[in-house]
Coordinates of C-alpha atoms in Angstrom, one line a residue:
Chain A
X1 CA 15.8 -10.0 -9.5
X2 CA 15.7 -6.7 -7.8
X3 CA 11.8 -6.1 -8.1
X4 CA 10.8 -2.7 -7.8
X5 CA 13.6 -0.4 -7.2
X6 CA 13.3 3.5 -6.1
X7 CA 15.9 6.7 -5.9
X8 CA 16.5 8.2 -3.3
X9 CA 16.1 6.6 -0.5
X10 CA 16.1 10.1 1.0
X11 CA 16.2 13.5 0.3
X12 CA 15.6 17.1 2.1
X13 CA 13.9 19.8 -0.1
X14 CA 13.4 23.5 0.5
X15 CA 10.3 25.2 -0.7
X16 CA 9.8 26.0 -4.4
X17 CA 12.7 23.6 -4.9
X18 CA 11.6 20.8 -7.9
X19 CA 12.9 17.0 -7.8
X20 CA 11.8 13.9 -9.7
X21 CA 11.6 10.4 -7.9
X22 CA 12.6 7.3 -9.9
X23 CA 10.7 3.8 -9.9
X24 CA 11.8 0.8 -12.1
X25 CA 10.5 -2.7 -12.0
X26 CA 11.9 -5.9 -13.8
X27 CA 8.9 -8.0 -13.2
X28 CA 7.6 -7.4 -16.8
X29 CA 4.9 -5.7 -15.4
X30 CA 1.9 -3.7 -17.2
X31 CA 0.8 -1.3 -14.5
X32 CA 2.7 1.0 -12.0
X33 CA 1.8 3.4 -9.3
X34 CA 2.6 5.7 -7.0
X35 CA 1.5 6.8 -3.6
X36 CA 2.2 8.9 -0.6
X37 CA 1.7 7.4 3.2
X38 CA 1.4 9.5 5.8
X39 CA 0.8 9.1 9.6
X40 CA -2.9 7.9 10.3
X41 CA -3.7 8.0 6.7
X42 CA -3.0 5.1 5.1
X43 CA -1.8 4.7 2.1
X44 CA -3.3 7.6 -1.2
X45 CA -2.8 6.9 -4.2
X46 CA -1.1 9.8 -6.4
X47 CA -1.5 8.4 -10.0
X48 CA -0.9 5.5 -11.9
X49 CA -0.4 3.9 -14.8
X50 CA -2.6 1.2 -15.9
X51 CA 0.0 0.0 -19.0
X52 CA 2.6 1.4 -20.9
X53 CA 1.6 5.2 -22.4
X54 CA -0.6 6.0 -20.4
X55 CA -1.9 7.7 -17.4
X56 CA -4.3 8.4 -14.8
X57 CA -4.9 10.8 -11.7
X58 CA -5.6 9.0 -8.2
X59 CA -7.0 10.1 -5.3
X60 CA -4.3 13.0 -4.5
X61 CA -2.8 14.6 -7.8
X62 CA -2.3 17.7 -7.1
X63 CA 1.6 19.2 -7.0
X64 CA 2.5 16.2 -8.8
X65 CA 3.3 15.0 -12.1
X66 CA 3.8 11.5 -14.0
X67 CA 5.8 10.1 -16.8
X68 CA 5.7 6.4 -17.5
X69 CA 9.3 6.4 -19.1
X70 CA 8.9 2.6 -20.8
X71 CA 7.5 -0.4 -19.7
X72 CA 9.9 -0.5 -16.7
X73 CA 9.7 2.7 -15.4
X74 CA 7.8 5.3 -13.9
X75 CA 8.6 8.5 -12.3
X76 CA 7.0 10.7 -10.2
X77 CA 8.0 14.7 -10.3
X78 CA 7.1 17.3 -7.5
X79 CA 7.4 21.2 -9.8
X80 CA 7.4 23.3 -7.1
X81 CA 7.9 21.0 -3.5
X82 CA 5.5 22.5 -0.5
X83 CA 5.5 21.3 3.0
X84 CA 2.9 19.4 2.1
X85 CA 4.4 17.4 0.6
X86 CA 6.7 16.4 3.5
X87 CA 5.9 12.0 3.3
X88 CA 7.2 8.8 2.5
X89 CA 6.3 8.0 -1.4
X90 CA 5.9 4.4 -2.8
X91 CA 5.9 3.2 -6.0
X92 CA 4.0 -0.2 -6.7
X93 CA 3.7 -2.7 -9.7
X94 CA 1.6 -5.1 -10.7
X95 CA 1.1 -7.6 -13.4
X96 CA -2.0 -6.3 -14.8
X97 CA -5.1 -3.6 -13.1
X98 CA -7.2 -6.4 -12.4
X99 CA -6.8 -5.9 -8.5
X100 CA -8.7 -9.2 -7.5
X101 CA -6.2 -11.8 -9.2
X102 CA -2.9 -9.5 -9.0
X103 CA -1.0 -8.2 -6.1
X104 CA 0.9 -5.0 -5.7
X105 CA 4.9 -5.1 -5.4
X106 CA 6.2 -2.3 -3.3
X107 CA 9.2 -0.3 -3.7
X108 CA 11.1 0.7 -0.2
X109 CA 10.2 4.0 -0.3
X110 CA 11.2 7.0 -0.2
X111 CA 11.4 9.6 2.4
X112 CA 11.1 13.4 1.7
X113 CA 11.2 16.4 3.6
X114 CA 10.3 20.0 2.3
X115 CA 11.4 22.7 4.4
Chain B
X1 CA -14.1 9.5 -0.2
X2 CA -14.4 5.8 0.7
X3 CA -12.8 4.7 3.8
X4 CA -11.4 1.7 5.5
X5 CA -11.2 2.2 9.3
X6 CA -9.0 -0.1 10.9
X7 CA -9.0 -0.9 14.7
X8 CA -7.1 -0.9 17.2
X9 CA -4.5 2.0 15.9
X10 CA -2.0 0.2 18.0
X11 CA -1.9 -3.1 20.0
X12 CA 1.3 -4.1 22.5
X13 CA 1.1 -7.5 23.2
X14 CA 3.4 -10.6 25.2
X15 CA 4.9 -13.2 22.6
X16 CA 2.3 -16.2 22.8
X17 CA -0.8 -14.0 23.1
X18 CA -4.0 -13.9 20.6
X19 CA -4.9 -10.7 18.6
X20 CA -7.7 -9.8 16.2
X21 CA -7.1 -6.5 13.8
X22 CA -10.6 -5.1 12.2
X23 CA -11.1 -3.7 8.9
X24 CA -14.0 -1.8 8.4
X25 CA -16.3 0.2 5.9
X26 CA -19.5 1.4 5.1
X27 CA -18.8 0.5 0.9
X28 CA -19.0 -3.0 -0.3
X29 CA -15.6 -4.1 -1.8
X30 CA -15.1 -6.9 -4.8
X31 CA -11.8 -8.1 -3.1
X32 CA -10.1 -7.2 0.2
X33 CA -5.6 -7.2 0.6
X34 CA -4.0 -7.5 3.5
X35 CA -0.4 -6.1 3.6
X36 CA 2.1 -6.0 6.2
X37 CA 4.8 -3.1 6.3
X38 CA 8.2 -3.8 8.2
X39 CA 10.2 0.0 9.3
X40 CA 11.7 1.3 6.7
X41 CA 10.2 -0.7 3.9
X42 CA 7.4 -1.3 1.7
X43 CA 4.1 -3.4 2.5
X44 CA 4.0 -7.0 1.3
X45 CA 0.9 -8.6 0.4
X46 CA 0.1 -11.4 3.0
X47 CA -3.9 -12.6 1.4
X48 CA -6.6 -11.6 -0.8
X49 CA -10.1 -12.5 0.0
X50 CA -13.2 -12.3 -2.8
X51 CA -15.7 -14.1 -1.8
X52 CA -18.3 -12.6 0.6
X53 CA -17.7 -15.0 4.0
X54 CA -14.2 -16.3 2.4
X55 CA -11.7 -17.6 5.4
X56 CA -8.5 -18.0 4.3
X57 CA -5.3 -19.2 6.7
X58 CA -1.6 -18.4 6.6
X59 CA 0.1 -20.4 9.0
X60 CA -0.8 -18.8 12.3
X61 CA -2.7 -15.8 10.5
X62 CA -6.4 -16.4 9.7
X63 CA -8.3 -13.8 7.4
X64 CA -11.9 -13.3 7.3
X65 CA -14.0 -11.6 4.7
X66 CA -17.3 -10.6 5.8
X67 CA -20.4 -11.9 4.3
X68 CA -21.5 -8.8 3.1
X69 CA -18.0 -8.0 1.8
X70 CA -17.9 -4.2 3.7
X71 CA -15.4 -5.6 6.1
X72 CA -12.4 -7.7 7.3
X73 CA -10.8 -9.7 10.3
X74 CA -6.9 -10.9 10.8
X75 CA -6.7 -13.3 14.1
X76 CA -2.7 -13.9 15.0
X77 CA -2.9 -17.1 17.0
X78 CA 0.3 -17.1 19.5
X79 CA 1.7 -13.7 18.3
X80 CA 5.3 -13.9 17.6
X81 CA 7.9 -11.2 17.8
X82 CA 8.3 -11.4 13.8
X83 CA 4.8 -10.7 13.8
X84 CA 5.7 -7.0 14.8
X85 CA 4.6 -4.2 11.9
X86 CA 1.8 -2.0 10.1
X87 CA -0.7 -4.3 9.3
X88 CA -2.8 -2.9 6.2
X89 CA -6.3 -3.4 4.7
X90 CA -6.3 -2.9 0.9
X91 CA -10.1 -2.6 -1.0
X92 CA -11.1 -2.5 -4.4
X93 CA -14.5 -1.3 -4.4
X94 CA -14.2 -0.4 -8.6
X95 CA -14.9 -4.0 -9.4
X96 CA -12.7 -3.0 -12.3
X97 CA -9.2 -2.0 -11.8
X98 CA -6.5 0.6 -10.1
X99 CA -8.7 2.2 -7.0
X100 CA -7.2 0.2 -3.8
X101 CA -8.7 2.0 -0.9
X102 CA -5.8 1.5 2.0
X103 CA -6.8 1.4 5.6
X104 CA -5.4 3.7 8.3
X105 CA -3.1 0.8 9.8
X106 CA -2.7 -1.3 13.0
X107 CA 0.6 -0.9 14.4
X108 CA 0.9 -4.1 16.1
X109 CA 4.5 -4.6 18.1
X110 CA 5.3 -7.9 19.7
X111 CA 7.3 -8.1 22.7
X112 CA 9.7 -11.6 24.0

C-alpha cells in the first residue's frame, strides 16, 4: 500500500520549458489536490478535484493546469514554466471533501526549479 | 484572503523542555488540522479539532481549539528530538468542503 505516490521527485526547468507532474493514490479515494509550499507561505492550494470528472480552481491557479486522469490519478501541468513557479508541489487525497471527518494524505513532493 | 498566522516562526529548544505553537486568525473556522512535515516529505495529519473549546491529547502533544473557533494551541510536554519538524495549522472556514487555509508554519528543531 503505497498511498499517494508523485513523479519526479525532482526536476530543473528552463523558462518557457512545459512539464506535467504525476499524482496517484490507491486509497480508493474521491477527492485529490494539489498545492505549492513555499518558504513563509504555507501551504496554497492550486486546484483540486472534489471526485472523479471534475475540477476546481484553488487559491493560486494561474500557470497551471489539471486533469483528473481516473479515479486514481491526478496531474498537474505547468504550459509555459516561469520562475515563479520555482517551489515544492504536493499532491493530497482524501476520502471524501468533507474536511471535518476526513484527513488529507500527502504525497512526498516534489521539488522544481525554473531557471 | 484568509489567513492563519502561526507563531513563533521558529523555536530551538533542549530535549525535555515545554513548548506552546499558536495558530491564529481573524475568521472563524468549522474544524482546525494540525500537520507535521518531516525534511523532504509531506505533512502528516497529527488531530483535528471541531468543537469550539475542544482539547484533544496525543501522547505528549495537547491541542486546543479556541472557544470562539478563530484560533489554535499545540503544548509539546518534554519535547523530544523526534518532535523536530514544520508544525502546520490547517482551517476549513467553508463549513462545506475543499478550502483548507494552511498556516505559515513553526519550524520547531529539538536538540539532545
Amino acid at each position: 500500500n503505497a498511498g499517494v505516490t508523485q513523479t519526479p521527485k525532482f526536476q530543473v526547468l528552463k523558462t518557457g520549458q512545459s512539464m506535467t507532474l504525476q499524482c496517484a493514490q490507491d486509497m480508493n479515494h474521491n477527492s485529490m489536490y494539489w498545492y505549492r509550499q513555499d518558504p513563509g507561505m504555507g501551504l496554497r492550494l492550486i486546484y483540486y478535484s472534489a471526485s472523479e470528472g471534475t475540477t476546481d480552481k484553488g487559491e493560486v491557479p494561474n500557470g497551471y493546469n489539471v486533469s483528473r486522469l481516473n479515479k486514481r490519478e491526478f496531474s498537474l501541468r505547468l504550459e509555459s514554466a516561469a520562475p515563479s513557479q520555482t517551489s515544492v508541489y504536493f499532491c493530497a487525497s482524501s476520502r471524501d471533501s468533507d474536511l471535518s471527518y476526513n484527513e488529507q494524505f500527502f504525497g512526498p513532493g516534489t521539488r522544481l526549479t525554473v531557471l | 484572503t484568509q489567513l492563519l498566522e502561526q507563531s513563533p516562526q521558529f523555536l530551538s529548544i533542549q530535549e525535555g523542555e515545554n513548548l506552546t505553537v499558536y495558530c491564529n486568525s481573524s475568521s472563524v473556522f468549522s474544524s482546525l488540522q494540525w500537520y507535521r512535515q518531516e525534511p523532504g516529505e509531506g505533512p502528516v495529519l497529527l488531530v483535528t479539532v471541531v468543537t469550539g473549546g475542544e482539547v484533544k491529547k496525543l501522547k505528549r502533544l495537547t491541542f486546543q481549539f479556541g472557544d470562539a473557533r478563530k484560533d489554535s494551541s499545540l503544548h509539546i510536554t518534554a519535547a523530544q528530538p523526534g518532535d523536530t519538524g514544520l508544525y502546520l495549522c490547517a482551517g476549513d472556514s467553508s463549513g462545506a468542503t475543499n478550502k483548507l487555509i494552511f498556516g505559515t508554519g513553526t519550524l520547531l528543531a529539538v536538540q539532545p
